[in-house]
Amino acid sequence: MVEPLRAIGDHGIVGDLETAALVARDATIDYLCWPSLDSPTIFAELLDAEDGGSFTLVPMLDRPQHLQLYVPDTNVLLTRWMAEDGSAEVSDLMPLSDARVHPDCNARCLIRRVTVTRGSIRFRVRCAPRFDYAREIPGVAAVDGGIRFAGRDLALRLFASVPLTVEADAASADFTLERGQSAWFLLGEDRLSRPSDDLVDADIAATTDAWRRWASQSTYDGRWRETMTRSALALKLLTSARHGSIAAAATFGLPEATGAGRNWDYRATWIRDASFTVYAFLRLGYVAEAERFNRWAADRVMAAGPDDPIRIMYAIDGSEAADEQELPHLAGYAGSRPVRIGNAAHAQSQLDIFGELLDSVYLSNKYGPAISHDGWQHLRGIIDHVIAHWQEPDAGIWEMRGEPRHFLHSRLMCWVALDRAIRLAKKRSLPAPLVVWAECRDAIVEDVWTNFRHPDHGYFVQERGGRELDAALLMMPLVRFVSSTDPVWLRTLDAIGDQLRDDGLVYRYRNADGLEGGEGAFTTCTFWYAECLARAGRMEAAQTTLAKGMAYGNGLGLFSEEVDRAGRPLGNFPQALTHLAFISAAYFIDRRLDPAYRPHWQP
């Protein structure tokens, strides 16, 4: 394995609800797509240490310690250097559209402000963007008091409060600050103009206040408020202000196992995340975000045809997700190749998405406005599709790339689609063939209980007639298909604990999936497992599992997709589904620990 220049977990994230940058513990920005989250990178040193491009800011200190923290209740990131001979910190942020006070208020940018807090410190800065996934080195020229990086299809401008030097393929600065002094750098759109010091300070203050106002909408005041708020803020960074969709992660190409080829692009919106997203935002009091995401999903439903009702995933703007392609010129994180963009899974059949979609619609109708007549007609078409296809094999929730199989989770979510449609029709007195729907729903129940049990032990299994377990089975009590204390379910929960769990880590499955190489434990599954333990009344184990899962986040409270055996983050980062699962588990455990809690069945 090639040792990575910087670990996946050693990063914070900042953004403006259109794109996001990763900032490493040494203050290097080594990942940024521009202008959108799913655009090509301009910095990708995280994926290619030699040629990916980065924005470095280095203090000349002797063996400094690196610390990172967020300004409380914001997405303004502070990176600190502390040494015997001095200390300093850099604030990183992207001004939000409604918090920009720069004269050219529509010009988007990244702000970096470095301040010396002790001593006299010399700094070296180098901004070396590499456009189009590091396939293009832009031209560099001094213009209008700053630096212009110009490529074939993109141009950016860099301004600073200190003198900048033009290099052959970068811009640099070398300067010294005394205690209490600051310097700033702005990198942004080509129409960006040079601001005054006061305007930079005002942009930072306005964006800090905007994030605090947003975070203050939270109605959660339980045991894990700080981590809940950080998860909400991370999810907000992955949410498109323009479209209302939410990306699965900010990154692409970060491996599920270092040195292996399981490197996927998660900069798209999965319908699967719909119900998790709506539930999490509603539970925390962020009603506007839940409603916007639901409208985005509803638009996809309304645009779908009768023979192909809805896609597995979409681009952030709601268009068809990009086809998968490899970037052979990138070395890959820790030598993990090939690096891929786009995602071939968008063409798979994954029957479970209909259940997640209907669950989100049901939740939105339960806590928000009623569904429209046209929306209901389109959902009826989706139910017709489920009835016609629920018995077919598919790729499943984990998007396996082998032959389609009959997965229990897919059956389960087809049941959810029918169950939530029936509930919604009754709740809103909507026209529907309820007898036909109920017969199909009950047929799925019979199929699951008859054909998806271990022949010797009787617990539920991954696929029809199989013997293997799957952590996706943890969704069974969470969607209320089975009682959380049913004896068969408890045997399943115990089997998952015995066979898929390694201390606080939970693996998705152990059997072959059609891909080479292994993978880490899936962080989402740890939180599903914790919630299932709590629903089964095993509160001590649930709290311990939740605590271990939280510990697998980095020091900033951000969760990656997976974790290796040594507890190191793997996969794309930060992972929305993990933050969503954490919110669900922590919210339920918090409620379950309330002395006034009374169990109930109603979803």
Coordinates of C-alpha atoms in Angstrom, one line a residue:
M1 CA 0.0 0.0 0.0
V2 CA 1.2 3.5 -0.8
E3 CA 1.1 5.7 2.2
P4 CA -1.3 8.6 1.6
L5 CA -0.1 12.1 1.8
R6 CA -3.0 13.0 4.1
A7 CA -5.6 10.6 5.6
I8 CA -9.2 10.8 4.6
G9 CA -10.3 11.5 8.1
D10 CA -7.8 14.3 8.6
H11 CA -10.1 16.8 6.9
G12 CA -12.8 19.3 7.5
I13 CA -15.3 20.5 4.9
V14 CA -16.5 24.0 4.0
G15 CA -18.9 25.0 1.3
D16 CA -21.5 27.4 0.0
L17 CA -24.4 25.0 -0.9
E18 CA -23.1 24.7 -4.4
T19 CA -19.8 23.1 -3.9
A20 CA -17.5 22.1 -1.1
A21 CA -13.8 22.0 -0.3
L22 CA -11.8 19.6 2.0
V23 CA -9.3 21.3 4.2
A24 CA -6.6 19.0 5.8
R25 CA -5.3 19.3 9.3
D26 CA -2.2 21.0 7.9
A27 CA -4.4 23.6 6.3
T28 CA -3.9 22.3 2.8
I29 CA -7.0 22.4 0.5
D30 CA -6.4 19.2 -1.4
Y31 CA -9.9 18.6 -2.8
L32 CA -12.3 21.1 -4.5
C33 CA -14.7 20.7 -7.4
W34 CA -15.7 23.9 -9.2
P35 CA -18.1 25.5 -9.9
S36 CA -20.5 22.7 -8.6
L37 CA -20.1 19.7 -6.3
D38 CA -20.3 17.4 -9.4
S39 CA -18.0 19.5 -11.6
P40 CA -14.4 18.6 -12.4
T41 CA -11.9 19.2 -9.6
I42 CA -9.6 22.2 -9.5
F43 CA -7.7 20.7 -6.5
A44 CA -7.3 16.9 -6.3
E45 CA -4.1 16.3 -4.4
L46 CA -6.0 13.9 -2.2
L47 CA -6.3 11.6 -5.2
D48 CA -2.9 12.3 -6.7
A49 CA -0.2 13.6 -4.5
E50 CA 2.1 14.7 -7.3
D51 CA -0.2 16.2 -9.9
G52 CA -3.6 16.7 -8.4
G53 CA -3.2 20.4 -7.4
S54 CA -3.6 22.1 -4.0
F55 CA -3.7 25.3 -2.1
T56 CA -1.1 25.2 0.7
L57 CA -0.5 27.6 3.6
V58 CA 2.5 26.7 5.6
P59 CA 3.9 28.5 8.7
M60 CA 7.6 28.3 9.4
L61 CA 7.3 26.8 12.8
D62 CA 9.3 24.1 14.5
R63 CA 7.3 20.9 14.8
P64 CA 3.9 22.5 15.1
Q65 CA 0.8 20.6 16.4
H66 CA -2.2 20.8 14.1
L67 CA -5.7 21.3 15.5
Q68 CA -9.0 21.7 13.7
L69 CA -12.3 22.9 15.0
Y70 CA -15.4 24.6 13.7
V71 CA -16.6 27.9 15.0
P72 CA -19.5 26.6 17.1
D73 CA -22.8 26.0 15.2
T74 CA -21.2 27.0 11.8
N75 CA -19.4 25.6 8.8
V76 CA -16.6 28.1 9.3
L77 CA -13.5 25.9 9.9
L78 CA -10.5 26.9 12.0
T79 CA -7.1 25.1 11.5
R80 CA -4.5 25.9 14.1
W81 CA -0.8 25.5 14.4
M82 CA 0.7 25.5 17.9
A83 CA 4.5 25.4 18.6
E84 CA 6.9 26.7 21.2
D85 CA 8.0 29.5 18.9
G86 CA 4.5 30.7 17.9
S87 CA 0.9 29.9 17.1
A88 CA -1.5 30.9 14.3
E89 CA -4.8 29.9 12.8
V90 CA -6.5 30.0 9.4
S91 CA -10.3 30.5 8.9
D92 CA -11.7 28.8 5.9
L93 CA -15.2 29.3 4.5
M94 CA -17.2 30.0 1.4
P95 CA -19.6 32.9 1.7
L96 CA -23.3 31.9 1.4
S97 CA -25.3 33.6 -1.4
D98 CA -27.5 35.5 1.1
A99 CA -24.5 36.5 3.2
R100 CA -22.1 38.1 0.7
V101 CA -21.3 41.7 1.2
H102 CA -18.7 42.0 -1.4
P103 CA -19.5 44.6 -4.0
D104 CA -19.9 42.0 -6.7
C105 CA -22.3 40.1 -4.5
N106 CA -22.9 37.3 -6.9
A107 CA -19.3 36.3 -7.3
R108 CA -18.6 33.1 -5.5
C109 CA -15.3 32.5 -3.8
L110 CA -13.3 30.7 -1.1
I111 CA -11.9 32.8 1.7
R112 CA -8.8 32.0 3.7
R113 CA -7.8 34.3 6.5
V114 CA -4.7 33.6 8.5
T115 CA -4.0 35.2 11.9
V116 CA -1.0 35.0 14.1
T117 CA -2.0 34.5 17.8
R118 CA 1.5 34.3 19.3
G119 CA 5.0 35.3 18.1
S120 CA 6.3 36.4 14.7
I121 CA 5.7 33.9 11.9
R122 CA 6.8 33.6 8.3
F123 CA 4.3 32.0 5.9
R124 CA 4.6 30.4 2.5
V125 CA 1.5 30.1 0.4
R126 CA 1.1 28.3 -2.9
C127 CA -2.0 28.1 -5.0
A128 CA -1.7 25.5 -7.8
P129 CA -5.0 24.6 -9.3
R130 CA -5.2 21.8 -11.9
F131 CA -8.4 22.0 -13.9
D132 CA -10.5 19.2 -15.3
Y133 CA -9.6 16.5 -12.9
A134 CA -5.9 17.5 -13.1
R135 CA -5.9 17.1 -16.9
E136 CA -5.2 20.7 -17.5
I137 CA -2.6 23.1 -16.0
P138 CA -4.1 26.6 -16.4
G139 CA -2.2 29.6 -17.6
V140 CA -1.1 32.0 -14.8
A141 CA -1.0 35.7 -15.2
A142 CA -1.0 38.9 -13.0
V143 CA -4.1 41.0 -13.7
D144 CA -6.0 43.7 -11.9
G145 CA -4.1 43.4 -8.7
G146 CA -4.4 39.7 -8.5
I147 CA -3.7 36.4 -10.3
R148 CA -5.8 34.9 -13.1
F149 CA -5.8 31.2 -13.7
A150 CA -7.1 30.6 -17.2
G151 CA -8.0 27.2 -18.9
R152 CA -9.9 26.1 -21.9
D153 CA -13.4 26.3 -20.2
L154 CA -12.7 27.8 -16.8
A155 CA -11.0 30.8 -15.3
L156 CA -10.5 31.8 -11.7
R157 CA -9.0 34.8 -9.9
L158 CA -6.9 34.9 -6.8
F159 CA -6.6 38.0 -4.6
A160 CA -4.7 38.5 -1.4
S161 CA -3.8 41.2 1.1
V162 CA -0.1 40.3 0.7
P163 CA 2.0 40.4 -2.5
L164 CA 1.5 37.5 -4.9
T165 CA 4.1 36.1 -7.2
V166 CA 3.4 34.5 -10.5
E167 CA 5.1 31.1 -11.1
A168 CA 5.0 28.9 -14.2
D169 CA 2.1 26.9 -13.0
A170 CA 1.0 28.5 -9.7
A171 CA 0.8 31.6 -7.6
S172 CA 2.8 32.0 -4.4
A173 CA 3.3 34.4 -1.5
D174 CA 6.0 34.7 1.2
F175 CA 5.3 37.0 4.1
T176 CA 5.6 37.5 7.8
L177 CA 2.9 38.4 10.3
E178 CA 3.3 39.6 13.9
R179 CA 1.0 38.7 16.8
G180 CA -2.6 40.0 16.1
Q181 CA -1.9 40.6 12.4
S182 CA -3.9 38.8 9.6
A183 CA -3.6 38.2 5.9
W184 CA -6.4 37.0 3.6
F185 CA -6.7 35.1 0.3
L186 CA -9.8 34.9 -2.0
L187 CA -10.1 32.4 -4.8
G188 CA -13.2 32.6 -6.9
E189 CA -15.0 33.3 -10.1
D190 CA -13.3 35.2 -12.9
R191 CA -15.5 38.2 -12.3
L192 CA -14.3 38.5 -8.7
S193 CA -12.8 41.9 -7.9
R194 CA -10.3 42.8 -5.2
P195 CA -12.1 43.6 -1.9
S196 CA -11.0 45.8 1.0
D197 CA -9.9 44.3 4.3
D198 CA -13.2 45.5 5.9
L199 CA -15.3 43.7 3.2
V200 CA -13.5 40.4 3.8
D201 CA -14.1 40.7 7.5
A202 CA -17.7 41.5 6.8
D203 CA -18.1 38.5 4.5
I204 CA -16.7 36.2 7.2
A205 CA -18.9 37.7 9.9
A206 CA -22.0 37.6 7.8
T207 CA -21.5 33.9 6.8
T208 CA -20.7 33.0 10.4
D209 CA -24.0 34.6 11.5
A210 CA -25.9 32.9 8.6
W211 CA -24.8 29.5 9.7
R212 CA -25.6 30.2 13.3
R213 CA -29.1 31.3 12.4
W214 CA -29.7 28.1 10.4
A215 CA -28.3 25.9 13.1
S216 CA -30.5 27.6 15.7
Q217 CA -33.6 26.3 14.0
S218 CA -32.9 22.9 15.5
T219 CA -35.5 21.6 18.0
Y220 CA -33.3 18.9 19.3
D221 CA -32.0 19.4 22.9
G222 CA -31.0 15.9 23.9
R223 CA -27.8 14.2 25.0
W224 CA -25.9 14.5 21.7
R225 CA -26.9 18.0 20.7
E226 CA -23.3 19.0 19.5
T227 CA -22.9 15.9 17.3
M228 CA -26.4 16.2 16.0
T229 CA -25.9 19.8 15.0
R230 CA -22.6 18.9 13.3
S231 CA -24.4 16.2 11.4
A232 CA -27.1 18.6 10.4
L233 CA -24.5 21.1 9.3
A234 CA -22.7 18.5 7.3
L235 CA -25.9 17.4 5.6
K236 CA -26.7 21.0 4.8
L237 CA -23.3 21.4 3.1
L238 CA -24.2 18.5 0.8
T239 CA -27.6 20.1 0.0
S240 CA -28.0 22.1 -3.2
A241 CA -29.4 25.6 -2.5
R242 CA -30.4 25.8 -6.1
H243 CA -32.1 22.4 -6.5
G244 CA -32.9 21.1 -3.0
S245 CA -31.2 17.7 -3.7
I246 CA -28.6 16.2 -1.4
A247 CA -25.4 14.5 -2.6
A248 CA -24.5 11.1 -1.1
A249 CA -21.0 12.5 -0.3
A250 CA -18.8 15.4 -1.4
T251 CA -16.1 13.3 -3.1
F252 CA -15.4 10.6 -5.7
G253 CA -12.7 8.0 -5.9
L254 CA -11.9 7.5 -2.2
P255 CA -11.5 3.8 -1.7
E256 CA -13.5 1.4 0.4
A257 CA -10.2 -0.6 0.9
T258 CA -6.9 1.1 0.4
G259 CA -5.0 -0.1 -2.6
A260 CA -8.1 -1.7 -4.1
G261 CA -10.4 -0.8 -7.0
R262 CA -13.7 -0.1 -5.1
N263 CA -13.5 3.6 -5.8
W264 CA -16.9 5.2 -6.7
D265 CA -18.3 8.6 -7.4
Y266 CA -20.9 9.6 -4.8
R267 CA -21.5 13.2 -6.0
A268 CA -25.1 12.4 -7.0
T269 CA -28.4 12.1 -5.3
W270 CA -29.8 8.7 -4.5
I271 CA -33.6 8.2 -4.2
R272 CA -32.7 5.7 -1.5
D273 CA -31.7 8.5 0.8
A274 CA -35.1 10.2 0.4
S275 CA -36.8 8.8 3.5
F276 CA -33.7 9.0 5.7
T277 CA -33.2 12.7 4.6
V278 CA -36.8 13.7 5.2
Y279 CA -36.9 11.9 8.6
A280 CA -33.7 13.4 9.8
F281 CA -34.5 17.0 8.8
L282 CA -38.0 16.8 10.2
R283 CA -36.8 15.3 13.5
L284 CA -34.3 18.1 14.0
G285 CA -36.7 20.8 13.1
Y286 CA -35.3 21.7 9.6
V287 CA -38.7 21.5 8.0
A288 CA -37.8 23.7 4.9
E289 CA -35.0 21.3 3.9
A290 CA -37.2 18.3 4.3
E291 CA -39.9 19.9 2.1
R292 CA -37.4 21.1 -0.5
F293 CA -35.9 17.6 -0.8
N294 CA -39.3 16.1 -1.1
R295 CA -40.3 18.5 -3.8
W296 CA -37.1 17.6 -5.7
A297 CA -38.0 13.9 -5.4
A298 CA -41.6 14.7 -6.4
D299 CA -40.4 16.4 -9.6
R300 CA -38.4 13.3 -10.5
V301 CA -41.6 11.2 -10.0
M302 CA -43.7 13.6 -12.1
A303 CA -41.2 13.5 -14.9
A304 CA -40.9 9.8 -15.0
G305 CA -42.7 7.6 -17.6
P306 CA -45.0 4.6 -16.9
D307 CA -42.5 2.0 -18.0
D308 CA -39.5 3.5 -16.1
P309 CA -41.1 5.3 -13.1
I310 CA -38.0 6.6 -11.4
R311 CA -34.2 6.3 -11.5
I312 CA -32.0 5.0 -8.8
M313 CA -29.9 8.2 -8.7
Y314 CA -29.8 11.5 -10.4
A315 CA -27.3 14.3 -11.0
I316 CA -27.6 17.1 -8.4
D317 CA -29.6 19.2 -10.8
G318 CA -32.1 16.3 -11.4
S319 CA -30.8 15.3 -14.8
E320 CA -29.7 11.7 -15.5
A321 CA -26.6 10.7 -13.6
A322 CA -23.4 10.5 -15.5
D323 CA -22.0 7.3 -17.0
E324 CA -19.1 5.8 -15.3
Q325 CA -15.6 6.4 -16.6
E326 CA -12.0 6.0 -15.3
L327 CA -9.4 8.6 -14.9
P328 CA -6.2 6.6 -15.5
H329 CA -3.9 9.7 -15.1
L330 CA -4.7 10.0 -11.4
A331 CA -2.6 7.9 -9.1
G332 CA -5.5 7.4 -6.6
Y333 CA -5.7 7.8 -2.9
A334 CA -2.9 5.5 -1.4
G335 CA -2.4 4.0 -4.9
S336 CA -6.1 2.9 -5.0
R337 CA -6.9 2.7 -8.7
P338 CA -8.8 3.1 -11.0
V339 CA -10.2 6.4 -10.0
R340 CA -13.7 6.7 -11.3
I341 CA -16.2 9.5 -12.0
G342 CA -19.9 8.9 -12.8
N343 CA -21.5 5.8 -11.5
A344 CA -22.6 2.7 -13.6
A345 CA -25.0 1.8 -10.9
H346 CA -27.5 4.4 -12.2
A347 CA -28.5 1.8 -14.9
Q348 CA -29.1 -1.0 -12.4
S349 CA -32.5 -2.4 -11.3
Q350 CA -32.8 -1.7 -7.5
L351 CA -36.4 -2.4 -6.4
D352 CA -35.9 -1.0 -2.9
I353 CA -35.9 2.6 -4.0
F354 CA -39.7 2.6 -4.4
G355 CA -40.1 1.8 -0.7
E356 CA -37.7 4.6 0.4
L357 CA -39.5 7.0 -1.9
L358 CA -43.0 6.1 -0.6
D359 CA -41.8 6.3 2.9
S360 CA -40.5 9.8 2.4
V361 CA -43.8 10.8 0.8
Y362 CA -45.7 9.3 3.7
L363 CA -43.6 11.1 6.2
S364 CA -44.0 14.4 4.4
N365 CA -47.7 14.0 4.2
K366 CA -47.8 13.1 7.9
Y367 CA -45.9 16.2 9.0
G368 CA -46.5 18.6 6.1
P369 CA -48.9 19.5 3.3
A370 CA -51.1 17.0 1.5
I371 CA -50.0 15.4 -1.7
S372 CA -51.4 16.9 -4.9
H373 CA -53.9 15.1 -7.2
D374 CA -51.3 14.8 -10.0
G375 CA -48.7 13.6 -7.5
W376 CA -50.9 10.9 -6.3
Q377 CA -51.7 9.7 -9.8
H378 CA -48.0 9.3 -10.5
L379 CA -47.4 7.5 -7.2
R380 CA -50.2 5.1 -8.2
G381 CA -48.2 4.4 -11.3
I382 CA -45.2 3.6 -9.2
I383 CA -47.3 1.1 -7.1
D384 CA -48.4 -0.5 -10.3
H385 CA -44.8 -0.9 -11.2
V386 CA -44.0 -2.5 -7.8
I387 CA -46.9 -4.9 -8.1
A388 CA -45.6 -6.0 -11.6
H389 CA -42.0 -6.4 -10.7
W390 CA -41.5 -7.1 -6.9
Q391 CA -40.8 -10.8 -7.6
E392 CA -37.8 -10.0 -9.9
P393 CA -34.1 -10.2 -8.9
D394 CA -32.1 -7.0 -8.8
A395 CA -28.8 -5.5 -7.8
G396 CA -30.0 -4.7 -4.2
I397 CA -29.2 -1.8 -1.9
W398 CA -25.5 -2.4 -2.1
E399 CA -25.5 -2.2 -5.9
M400 CA -23.7 -5.5 -6.4
R401 CA -22.3 -5.8 -9.9
G402 CA -22.8 -9.6 -10.4
E403 CA -25.8 -11.3 -11.6
P404 CA -29.2 -10.0 -10.2
R405 CA -30.4 -11.8 -7.1
H406 CA -33.5 -12.0 -5.0
F407 CA -32.6 -9.9 -2.0
L408 CA -34.7 -9.7 1.1
H409 CA -34.1 -6.0 1.5
S410 CA -35.5 -5.4 -1.9
R411 CA -38.6 -7.4 -1.0
L412 CA -38.8 -5.5 2.3
M413 CA -38.9 -2.1 0.6
C414 CA -41.4 -3.2 -2.0
W415 CA -43.6 -4.1 1.0
V416 CA -42.9 -0.6 2.4
A417 CA -44.0 1.0 -0.8
L418 CA -47.3 -0.8 -0.7
D419 CA -47.8 -0.4 3.0
R420 CA -47.1 3.4 3.0
A421 CA -49.3 3.9 -0.1
I422 CA -52.2 2.1 1.6
R423 CA -51.7 4.2 4.8
L424 CA -51.6 7.4 2.8
A425 CA -54.7 6.6 0.8
K426 CA -56.6 5.9 4.0
K427 CA -55.2 8.9 5.8
R428 CA -56.0 11.3 3.0
S429 CA -59.1 9.5 1.6
L430 CA -57.4 9.1 -1.8
P431 CA -58.8 6.9 -4.5
A432 CA -56.9 3.6 -4.8
P433 CA -57.5 -0.2 -5.4
L434 CA -56.8 -0.9 -1.8
V435 CA -57.9 -4.6 -1.9
V436 CA -55.4 -5.3 -4.8
W437 CA -52.6 -3.4 -3.0
A438 CA -53.3 -5.1 0.3
E439 CA -53.2 -8.5 -1.4
C440 CA -49.8 -7.8 -2.9
R441 CA -48.5 -6.4 0.3
D442 CA -49.5 -9.5 2.2
A443 CA -48.1 -11.8 -0.6
I444 CA -44.7 -10.1 0.0
V445 CA -45.0 -10.8 3.7
E446 CA -45.7 -14.5 3.1
D447 CA -42.8 -14.7 0.6
V448 CA -40.4 -13.2 3.1
W449 CA -41.4 -15.4 6.0
T450 CA -41.4 -18.5 3.8
N451 CA -38.4 -18.1 1.6
F452 CA -35.9 -15.9 3.3
R453 CA -35.1 -17.8 6.4
H454 CA -31.9 -19.8 7.3
P455 CA -32.8 -23.5 6.8
D456 CA -31.1 -24.5 10.1
H457 CA -31.4 -21.5 12.4
G458 CA -34.6 -19.8 11.2
Y459 CA -33.3 -16.2 11.2
F460 CA -33.7 -14.0 8.2
V461 CA -31.0 -14.1 5.4
Q462 CA -29.7 -11.9 2.6
E463 CA -31.4 -13.7 -0.3
R464 CA -34.0 -16.2 -1.2
G465 CA -32.9 -19.7 -0.3
G466 CA -29.6 -18.5 1.0
R467 CA -27.6 -18.8 4.3
E468 CA -25.7 -15.5 4.4
L469 CA -26.5 -12.5 6.5
D470 CA -26.8 -8.8 5.4
A471 CA -26.7 -5.7 7.5
A472 CA -29.5 -4.3 5.4
L473 CA -31.8 -6.7 7.3
L474 CA -31.4 -4.2 10.2
M475 CA -34.0 -2.1 8.3
M476 CA -36.7 -4.7 9.0
P477 CA -37.8 -3.4 12.4
L478 CA -36.9 0.2 11.5
V479 CA -39.5 0.2 8.8
R480 CA -41.8 -1.8 11.1
F481 CA -42.1 -4.9 8.9
V482 CA -41.4 -7.0 12.0
S483 CA -41.7 -6.3 15.7
S484 CA -38.4 -5.3 17.2
T485 CA -38.9 -8.0 19.9
D486 CA -40.2 -10.8 17.6
P487 CA -38.2 -14.0 18.4
V488 CA -37.2 -14.6 14.8
W489 CA -36.0 -11.0 14.5
L490 CA -34.1 -11.3 17.8
R491 CA -32.3 -14.4 16.4
T492 CA -31.5 -12.4 13.3
L493 CA -30.2 -9.5 15.4
D494 CA -28.0 -11.9 17.4
A495 CA -26.7 -13.5 14.2
I496 CA -25.8 -10.1 12.8
G497 CA -24.0 -9.3 16.0
D498 CA -22.1 -12.6 15.9
Q499 CA -21.2 -12.7 12.2
L500 CA -21.1 -9.2 10.8
R501 CA -20.0 -7.2 13.8
D502 CA -16.4 -6.7 14.9
D503 CA -16.6 -4.8 18.2
G504 CA -18.3 -1.5 17.3
L505 CA -17.8 -2.1 13.5
V506 CA -20.6 -3.6 11.4
Y507 CA -19.9 -5.0 8.0
R508 CA -22.5 -5.0 5.2
Y509 CA -22.0 -8.7 4.4
R510 CA -19.3 -11.4 4.2
N511 CA -20.1 -13.2 1.0
A512 CA -18.9 -12.5 -2.5
D513 CA -20.3 -9.5 -4.3
G514 CA -18.8 -9.8 -7.8
L515 CA -16.0 -7.3 -7.1
E516 CA -12.3 -7.8 -6.3
G517 CA -10.8 -6.9 -3.0
G518 CA -12.3 -6.4 0.4
E519 CA -13.8 -3.4 2.1
G520 CA -14.1 -1.8 5.5
A521 CA -17.0 -1.8 7.9
F522 CA -19.9 0.3 6.8
T523 CA -20.4 3.2 9.3
T524 CA -24.2 3.5 8.5
C525 CA -24.7 -0.1 9.6
T526 CA -23.2 0.6 13.0
F527 CA -25.9 3.2 13.7
W528 CA -28.7 0.9 12.3
Y529 CA -27.4 -1.8 14.6
A530 CA -27.5 0.6 17.6
E531 CA -31.0 1.6 16.8
C532 CA -32.2 -2.0 16.5
L533 CA -30.6 -2.8 19.9
A534 CA -32.5 0.1 21.4
R535 CA -35.8 -0.9 19.8
A536 CA -35.3 -4.4 21.2
G537 CA -34.9 -2.9 24.7
R538 CA -31.1 -3.7 24.9
M539 CA -30.3 -0.1 26.0
E540 CA -26.9 -0.6 27.5
A541 CA -25.6 -2.3 24.4
A542 CA -27.4 0.3 22.2
Q543 CA -25.7 3.2 24.0
T544 CA -22.3 1.5 23.9
T545 CA -22.6 0.8 20.2
L546 CA -23.7 4.4 19.5
A547 CA -20.8 5.7 21.5
K548 CA -18.4 3.5 19.5
G549 CA -20.0 4.6 16.2
M550 CA -19.6 8.2 17.2
A551 CA -15.9 7.6 18.0
Y552 CA -15.3 6.4 14.4
G553 CA -16.1 10.0 13.3
N554 CA -13.1 12.3 13.0
G555 CA -12.3 14.9 15.6
L556 CA -14.7 17.3 13.9
G557 CA -17.6 14.9 14.1
L558 CA -17.6 14.0 10.4
F559 CA -18.3 10.4 9.3
S560 CA -16.8 8.6 6.3
E561 CA -18.4 5.9 4.3
E562 CA -16.4 3.0 5.9
V563 CA -13.8 2.3 8.6
D564 CA -10.9 -0.2 8.3
R565 CA -10.0 -2.6 11.1
A566 CA -7.7 -0.1 12.7
G567 CA -10.5 2.4 12.9
R568 CA -9.2 4.6 10.1
P569 CA -11.8 6.3 7.8
L570 CA -12.3 4.9 4.3
G571 CA -14.5 5.7 1.3
N572 CA -16.1 8.9 0.3
F573 CA -16.3 11.7 2.8
P574 CA -18.3 13.0 4.5
Q575 CA -21.0 10.4 3.9
A576 CA -24.6 11.7 4.1
L577 CA -26.2 8.3 4.7
T578 CA -24.1 7.8 7.8
H579 CA -25.0 11.1 9.3
L580 CA -28.6 10.4 8.5
A581 CA -28.4 7.0 10.3
F582 CA -26.7 8.6 13.3
I583 CA -29.4 11.2 13.6
S584 CA -32.1 8.5 13.5
A585 CA -30.3 6.2 16.1
A586 CA -29.4 9.0 18.5
Y587 CA -32.9 10.5 18.3
F588 CA -34.5 7.2 19.1
I589 CA -32.1 6.2 21.9
D590 CA -32.5 9.6 23.4
R591 CA -36.3 9.3 23.4
R592 CA -36.1 5.7 24.7
L593 CA -34.0 6.8 27.6
D594 CA -36.7 9.3 28.6
P595 CA -38.5 8.0 31.7
A596 CA -41.8 9.0 30.1
Y597 CA -41.2 7.0 27.0
R598 CA -43.9 4.6 26.0
P599 CA -43.4 2.2 23.0
H600 CA -45.8 2.6 20.1
W601 CA -46.2 1.0 16.7
Q602 CA -47.4 3.9 14.7
P603 CA -44.7 5.0 12.1

